CSV table of N, CA and C in Angstrom, one decimal:
chain,number,residue,atom,x,y,z
A,1,MET,N,-3.3,6.0,-12.8
A,1,MET,CA,-2.7,4.7,-12.6
A,1,MET,C,-3.7,3.6,-12.8
A,2,ASP,N,-3.5,2.7,-13.7
A,2,ASP,CA,-4.5,1.7,-14.0
A,2,ASP,C,-4.2,0.5,-13.0
A,3,LEU,N,-5.2,-0.4,-13.1
A,3,LEU,CA,-5.1,-1.6,-12.2
A,3,LEU,C,-3.9,-2.4,-12.4
A,4,ALA,N,-3.4,-2.6,-13.6
A,4,ALA,CA,-2.2,-3.4,-13.9
A,4,ALA,C,-1.0,-2.7,-13.2
A,5,GLN,N,-0.9,-1.4,-13.2
A,5,GLN,CA,0.2,-0.7,-12.6
A,5,GLN,C,0.1,-0.9,-11.1
A,6,GLN,N,-1.1,-0.8,-10.5
A,6,GLN,CA,-1.3,-0.9,-9.1
A,6,GLN,C,-0.9,-2.3,-8.7
A,7,ALA,N,-1.3,-3.3,-9.4
A,7,ALA,CA,-1.0,-4.7,-9.1
A,7,ALA,C,0.6,-4.9,-9.1
A,8,LYS,N,1.3,-4.3,-10.1
A,8,LYS,CA,2.7,-4.5,-10.1
A,8,LYS,C,3.3,-3.8,-8.9
A,9,ILE,N,2.8,-2.6,-8.5
A,9,ILE,CA,3.4,-2.0,-7.3
A,9,ILE,C,3.1,-2.8,-6.0
A,10,VAL,N,1.9,-3.3,-5.9
A,10,VAL,CA,1.6,-4.2,-4.7
A,10,VAL,C,2.5,-5.4,-4.7
A,11,ASP,N,2.8,-6.0,-5.8
A,11,ASP,CA,3.7,-7.1,-5.9
A,11,ASP,C,5.1,-6.7,-5.5
A,12,SER,N,5.5,-5.5,-5.9
A,12,SER,CA,6.9,-5.0,-5.5
A,12,SER,C,7.0,-4.7,-4.1
A,13,ILE,N,5.9,-4.2,-3.5
A,13,ILE,CA,5.8,-4.0,-2.0
A,13,ILE,C,6.0,-5.3,-1.3
A,14,HIS,N,5.2,-6.3,-1.7
A,14,HIS,CA,5.3,-7.6,-1.2
A,14,HIS,C,6.7,-8.2,-1.2
A,15,ASP,N,7.3,-8.1,-2.4
A,15,ASP,CA,8.7,-8.6,-2.6
A,15,ASP,C,9.7,-7.9,-1.7
A,16,THR,N,9.6,-6.6,-1.6
A,16,THR,CA,10.5,-5.8,-0.8
A,16,THR,C,10.3,-6.2,0.7
A,17,LEU,N,9.1,-6.3,1.2
A,17,LEU,CA,8.8,-6.6,2.6
A,17,LEU,C,9.3,-8.0,2.9
A,18,HIS,N,9.3,-8.9,1.9
A,18,HIS,CA,9.7,-10.3,2.1
A,18,HIS,C,11.2,-10.3,2.6
A,19,ASP,N,12.0,-9.3,2.1
A,19,ASP,CA,13.4,-9.2,2.5
A,19,ASP,C,13.6,-8.6,3.9
A,20,PHE,N,12.5,-8.0,4.5
A,20,PHE,CA,12.6,-7.4,5.8
A,20,PHE,C,12.0,-8.3,6.9
A,21,VAL,N,11.6,-9.5,6.6
A,21,VAL,CA,11.0,-10.4,7.6
A,21,VAL,C,12.1,-10.7,8.7
A,22,GLY,N,11.6,-10.5,9.9
A,22,GLY,CA,12.5,-10.7,11.1
A,22,GLY,C,13.2,-9.4,11.5
A,23,GLN,N,13.0,-8.3,10.8
A,23,GLN,CA,13.7,-7.1,11.2
A,23,GLN,C,12.7,-6.1,11.9
A,24,ARG,N,13.2,-5.2,12.7
A,24,ARG,CA,12.4,-4.2,13.3
A,24,ARG,C,12.0,-3.1,12.4
A,25,LEU,N,10.7,-2.7,12.4
A,25,LEU,CA,10.3,-1.6,11.6
A,25,LEU,C,9.3,-0.7,12.4
A,26,LYS,N,9.2,0.5,11.9
A,26,LYS,CA,8.3,1.4,12.5
A,26,LYS,C,7.1,1.6,11.6
A,27,VAL,N,5.9,1.6,12.2
A,27,VAL,CA,4.7,1.7,11.4
A,27,VAL,C,4.0,2.9,11.8
A,28,ARG,N,3.5,3.7,10.8
A,28,ARG,CA,2.7,4.8,11.0
A,28,ARG,C,1.4,4.6,10.2
A,29,ALA,N,0.3,4.4,10.9
A,29,ALA,CA,-1.0,4.0,10.3
A,29,ALA,C,-2.0,5.1,10.5
A,30,ASN,N,-2.6,5.5,9.4
A,30,ASN,CA,-3.7,6.5,9.5
A,30,ASN,C,-5.0,5.7,9.6
A,31,MET,N,-5.6,5.8,10.8
A,31,MET,CA,-6.8,5.1,11.1
A,31,MET,C,-8.1,5.8,10.8
A,32,GLY,N,-8.0,7.0,10.2
A,32,GLY,CA,-9.2,7.8,9.9
A,32,GLY,C,-9.6,8.7,11.0
A,33,ARG,N,-10.4,9.7,10.7
A,33,ARG,CA,-10.9,10.7,11.7
A,33,ARG,C,-9.7,11.3,12.5
A,34,SER,N,-8.7,11.6,11.8
A,34,SER,CA,-7.5,12.3,12.4
A,34,SER,C,-6.8,11.4,13.5
A,35,LYS,N,-7.0,10.1,13.4
A,35,LYS,CA,-6.3,9.2,14.4
A,35,LYS,C,-5.1,8.5,13.7
A,36,ILE,N,-3.9,8.8,14.1
A,36,ILE,CA,-2.7,8.2,13.6
A,36,ILE,C,-2.0,7.4,14.7
A,37,VAL,N,-1.8,6.2,14.4
A,37,VAL,CA,-1.2,5.3,15.3
A,37,VAL,C,0.3,5.0,14.9
A,38,GLU,N,1.2,5.2,15.8
A,38,GLU,CA,2.6,4.9,15.5
A,38,GLU,C,3.0,3.8,16.4
A,39,SER,N,3.7,2.8,15.9
A,39,SER,CA,4.2,1.7,16.7
A,39,SER,C,5.4,1.1,16.1
A,40,GLU,N,6.1,0.3,16.9
A,40,GLU,CA,7.3,-0.3,16.4
A,40,GLU,C,7.3,-1.8,16.7
A,41,GLY,N,7.8,-2.6,15.8
A,41,GLY,CA,7.8,-4.0,16.0
A,41,GLY,C,8.6,-4.8,15.0
A,42,VAL,N,8.4,-6.1,15.0
A,42,VAL,CA,9.1,-7.0,14.1
A,42,VAL,C,8.2,-7.5,13.0
A,43,LEU,N,8.6,-7.4,11.8
A,43,LEU,CA,7.8,-8.0,10.7
A,43,LEU,C,8.0,-9.5,10.8
A,44,THR,N,6.9,-10.2,11.0
A,44,THR,CA,7.0,-11.6,11.2
A,44,THR,C,6.6,-12.5,10.0
A,45,GLN,N,5.6,-12.0,9.3
A,45,GLN,CA,5.1,-12.8,8.1
A,45,GLN,C,4.7,-11.9,7.0
A,46,VAL,N,4.8,-12.4,5.8
A,46,VAL,CA,4.2,-11.8,4.6
A,46,VAL,C,3.4,-12.8,3.9
A,47,HIS,N,2.2,-12.4,3.5
A,47,HIS,CA,1.2,-13.2,2.8
A,47,HIS,C,0.9,-12.5,1.5
A,48,PRO,N,0.2,-13.2,0.6
A,48,PRO,CA,-0.1,-12.6,-0.7
A,48,PRO,C,-0.9,-11.2,-0.6
A,49,GLN,N,-1.7,-11.1,0.4
A,49,GLN,CA,-2.5,-9.8,0.5
A,49,GLN,C,-2.2,-8.9,1.7
A,50,LEU,N,-1.5,-9.5,2.6
A,50,LEU,CA,-1.2,-8.7,3.8
A,50,LEU,C,0.1,-9.1,4.5
A,51,PHE,N,0.6,-8.3,5.4
A,51,PHE,CA,1.7,-8.6,6.2
A,51,PHE,C,1.4,-8.5,7.7
A,52,ILE,N,2.1,-9.2,8.5
A,52,ILE,CA,1.9,-9.3,10.0
A,52,ILE,C,3.1,-8.8,10.7
A,53,MET,N,2.8,-8.0,11.7
A,53,MET,CA,3.9,-7.5,12.6
A,53,MET,C,3.6,-7.8,14.0
A,54,GLU,N,4.6,-8.1,14.8
A,54,GLU,CA,4.4,-8.2,16.3
A,54,GLU,C,4.9,-6.9,16.8
A,55,VAL,N,3.9,-6.1,17.4
A,55,VAL,CA,4.2,-4.8,17.8
A,55,VAL,C,4.3,-4.7,19.3
A,56,ASP,N,5.3,-3.9,19.8
A,56,ASP,CA,5.5,-3.8,21.2
A,56,ASP,C,4.4,-3.0,21.9
A,57,ARG,N,4.0,-3.4,23.0
A,57,ARG,CA,3.0,-2.7,23.9
A,57,ARG,C,3.6,-2.5,25.2
A,58,LYS,N,2.8,-2.0,26.1
A,58,LYS,CA,3.2,-1.7,27.5
A,58,LYS,C,3.5,-3.0,28.3
A,59,ARG,N,4.4,-2.9,29.2
A,59,ARG,CA,4.8,-3.9,30.1
A,59,ARG,C,5.4,-5.2,29.4
A,60,GLY,N,6.1,-4.9,28.3
A,60,GLY,CA,6.8,-6.0,27.6
A,60,GLY,C,5.9,-6.9,26.8
A,61,ARG,N,4.6,-6.6,26.6
A,61,ARG,CA,3.8,-7.4,25.8
A,61,ARG,C,3.9,-7.1,24.4
A,62,THR,N,3.5,-8.0,23.5
A,62,THR,CA,3.5,-7.8,22.1
A,62,THR,C,2.1,-8.2,21.6
A,63,VAL,N,1.7,-7.5,20.5
A,63,VAL,CA,0.4,-7.9,19.9
A,63,VAL,C,0.7,-8.0,18.4
A,64,ARG,N,-0.1,-8.9,17.7
A,64,ARG,CA,0.0,-9.0,16.3
A,64,ARG,C,-0.9,-8.0,15.6
A,65,GLN,N,-0.4,-7.4,14.6
A,65,GLN,CA,-1.2,-6.5,13.8
A,65,GLN,C,-1.0,-6.8,12.3
A,66,SER,N,-2.0,-6.8,11.6
A,66,SER,CA,-1.9,-7.0,10.1
A,66,SER,C,-2.2,-5.8,9.3
A,67,TYR,N,-1.5,-5.6,8.2
A,67,TYR,CA,-1.7,-4.5,7.3
A,67,TYR,C,-1.8,-5.0,5.9
A,68,GLN,N,-2.5,-4.3,5.1
A,68,GLN,CA,-2.5,-4.7,3.7
A,68,GLN,C,-1.5,-3.9,2.8
A,69,TYR,N,-1.0,-4.5,1.8
A,69,TYR,CA,-0.1,-3.8,0.9
A,69,TYR,C,-0.8,-2.7,0.2
A,70,VAL,N,-2.1,-2.8,0.0
A,70,VAL,CA,-2.8,-1.7,-0.7
A,70,VAL,C,-2.8,-0.4,0.2
A,71,ASP,N,-2.7,-0.6,1.5
A,71,ASP,CA,-2.7,0.5,2.4
A,71,ASP,C,-1.3,1.2,2.3
A,72,VAL,N,-0.3,0.5,2.0
A,72,VAL,CA,1.0,1.1,1.8
A,72,VAL,C,1.0,1.9,0.5
A,73,LEU,N,0.4,1.3,-0.5
A,73,LEU,CA,0.2,1.9,-1.8
A,73,LEU,C,-0.5,3.3,-1.7
A,74,THR,N,-1.6,3.3,-1.0
A,74,THR,CA,-2.4,4.5,-0.9
A,74,THR,C,-1.8,5.5,0.1
A,75,GLY,N,-0.8,5.1,0.9
A,75,GLY,CA,-0.2,6.0,1.9
A,75,GLY,C,-0.9,6.0,3.2
A,76,MET,N,-1.8,5.1,3.4
A,76,MET,CA,-2.5,5.0,4.8
A,76,MET,C,-1.6,4.3,5.8
A,77,VAL,N,-0.6,3.6,5.3
A,77,VAL,CA,0.4,2.9,6.2
A,77,VAL,C,1.7,3.3,5.7
A,78,GLU,N,2.6,3.8,6.5
A,78,GLU,CA,4.0,4.2,6.2
A,78,GLU,C,4.9,3.3,7.0
A,79,LEU,N,5.9,2.7,6.4
A,79,LEU,CA,6.9,1.9,7.0
A,79,LEU,C,8.3,2.5,7.0
A,80,SER,N,9.0,2.4,8.1
A,80,SER,CA,10.4,3.0,8.1
A,80,SER,C,11.3,2.1,8.9
A,81,GLN,N,12.6,2.2,8.7
A,81,GLN,CA,13.6,1.5,9.5
A,81,GLN,C,14.7,2.5,9.7
A,82,ASN,N,15.1,2.6,11.0
A,82,ASN,CA,16.1,3.6,11.4
A,82,ASN,C,15.9,5.0,10.9
A,83,GLY,N,14.6,5.4,10.9
A,83,GLY,CA,14.3,6.7,10.4
A,83,GLY,C,14.2,6.9,8.9
A,84,GLU,N,14.5,5.9,8.2
A,84,GLU,CA,14.5,6.0,6.7
A,84,GLU,C,13.2,5.3,6.2
A,85,PRO,N,12.4,6.0,5.4
A,85,PRO,CA,11.2,5.3,4.9
A,85,PRO,C,11.6,4.2,3.9
A,86,LEU,N,10.8,3.1,4.0
A,86,LEU,CA,11.1,1.9,3.1
A,86,LEU,C,10.5,2.2,1.7
A,87,PHE,N,9.5,3.0,1.6
A,87,PHE,CA,8.9,3.3,0.3
A,87,PHE,C,8.6,4.8,0.2
A,88,GLU,N,8.9,5.3,-1.0
A,88,GLU,CA,8.6,6.7,-1.3
A,88,GLU,C,7.1,6.8,-1.6
A,89,PRO,N,6.5,7.9,-1.5
A,89,PRO,CA,5.1,8.0,-1.8
A,89,PRO,C,4.9,7.7,-3.3
A,90,PHE,N,3.9,6.9,-3.6
A,90,PHE,CA,3.6,6.5,-4.9
A,90,PHE,C,2.8,7.6,-5.6
A,91,GLU,N,3.2,8.0,-6.7
A,91,GLU,CA,2.6,9.2,-7.4
A,91,GLU,C,1.6,8.6,-8.5
A,92,ILE,N,0.5,9.3,-8.6
A,92,ILE,CA,-0.4,9.0,-9.7
A,92,ILE,C,0.0,9.8,-10.9
A,93,GLU,N,0.1,9.1,-12.0
A,93,GLU,CA,0.5,9.8,-13.2
A,93,GLU,C,-0.6,10.7,-13.7
A,94,ASN,N,-0.4,12.0,-14.0
A,94,ASN,CA,-1.4,12.9,-14.6
A,94,ASN,C,-2.7,12.8,-13.8
A,95,PRO,N,-2.7,13.2,-12.5
A,95,PRO,CA,-4.0,13.1,-11.8
A,95,PRO,C,-5.1,14.0,-12.4
A,96,ASN,N,-4.8,15.1,-13.1
A,96,ASN,CA,-5.8,16.0,-13.6
A,96,ASN,C,-6.1,15.6,-15.1
A,97,ALA,N,-5.5,14.6,-15.6
A,97,ALA,CA,-5.7,14.2,-17.0
A,97,ALA,C,-7.2,13.8,-17.2
A,98,ILE,N,-7.7,14.2,-18.3
A,98,ILE,CA,-9.1,13.8,-18.6
A,98,ILE,C,-9.0,12.8,-19.7
A,99,PRO,N,-9.7,11.7,-19.6
A,99,PRO,CA,-9.6,10.6,-20.6
A,99,PRO,C,-10.0,11.2,-21.9
A,100,GLU,N,-9.4,10.8,-23.0
A,100,GLU,CA,-9.7,11.3,-24.3
A,100,GLU,C,-11.1,10.6,-24.7
A,101,LYS,N,-11.9,11.5,-25.4
A,101,LYS,CA,-13.1,10.9,-25.9
A,101,LYS,C,-12.9,10.2,-27.2
A,102,THR,N,-13.6,9.2,-27.3
A,102,THR,CA,-13.5,8.5,-28.6
A,102,THR,C,-14.7,8.8,-29.4
A,103,GLU,N,-14.5,9.0,-30.7
A,103,GLU,CA,-15.6,9.4,-31.6
A,103,GLU,C,-16.2,8.1,-32.2
A,104,VAL,N,-17.5,8.1,-32.2
A,104,VAL,CA,-18.1,7.0,-32.8
A,104,VAL,C,-18.8,7.5,-34.1
A,105,VAL,N,-18.4,6.9,-35.2
A,105,VAL,CA,-18.9,7.4,-36.5
A,105,VAL,C,-19.9,6.3,-37.0
A,106,LEU,N,-21.1,6.7,-37.2
A,106,LEU,CA,-22.1,5.9,-37.8
A,106,LEU,C,-22.3,6.1,-39.3
A,107,GLU,N,-22.3,5.1,-40.0
A,107,GLU,CA,-22.5,5.2,-41.4
A,107,GLU,C,-23.9,5.0,-41.8
A,108,GLU,N,-24.4,5.9,-42.6
A,108,GLU,CA,-25.8,5.8,-43.0
A,108,GLU,C,-25.9,5.1,-44.3
A,109,LYS,N,-26.8,4.2,-44.4
A,109,LYS,CA,-27.0,3.5,-45.6
A,109,LYS,C,-28.4,3.8,-46.1
A,110,VAL,N,-28.5,4.1,-47.4
A,110,VAL,CA,-29.8,4.5,-48.0
A,110,VAL,C,-30.3,3.3,-48.7
A,111,LEU,N,-31.5,2.9,-48.2
A,111,LEU,CA,-32.2,1.7,-48.8
A,111,LEU,C,-33.1,2.2,-50.0
A,112,SER,N,-33.0,1.6,-51.1
A,112,SER,CA,-33.8,2.1,-52.2
A,112,SER,C,-34.9,1.0,-52.5
């Protein structure tokens, strides 16, 4: 997947999430080192590079958390609503493909 395709996907994630502003979503974020955080909250804002959610905490408190669209693209952040994922996993086309080698042909000129 080249950068142009990734940029188009990030734009489509942004556009899709723009339609969900104000709705409750469930977030599952992989924080690394086998730490996965699951929370539920309201999508409050979408910005060009990230989106913000107000997530429910203990005793009725809420906190703001921000996530990047790139994290959704890479699968580090998963979003769902009513148990249904908002995005299917994004597949990399031909992950085992080896780029083709280009041949460079040099012409020899004989000077007399």
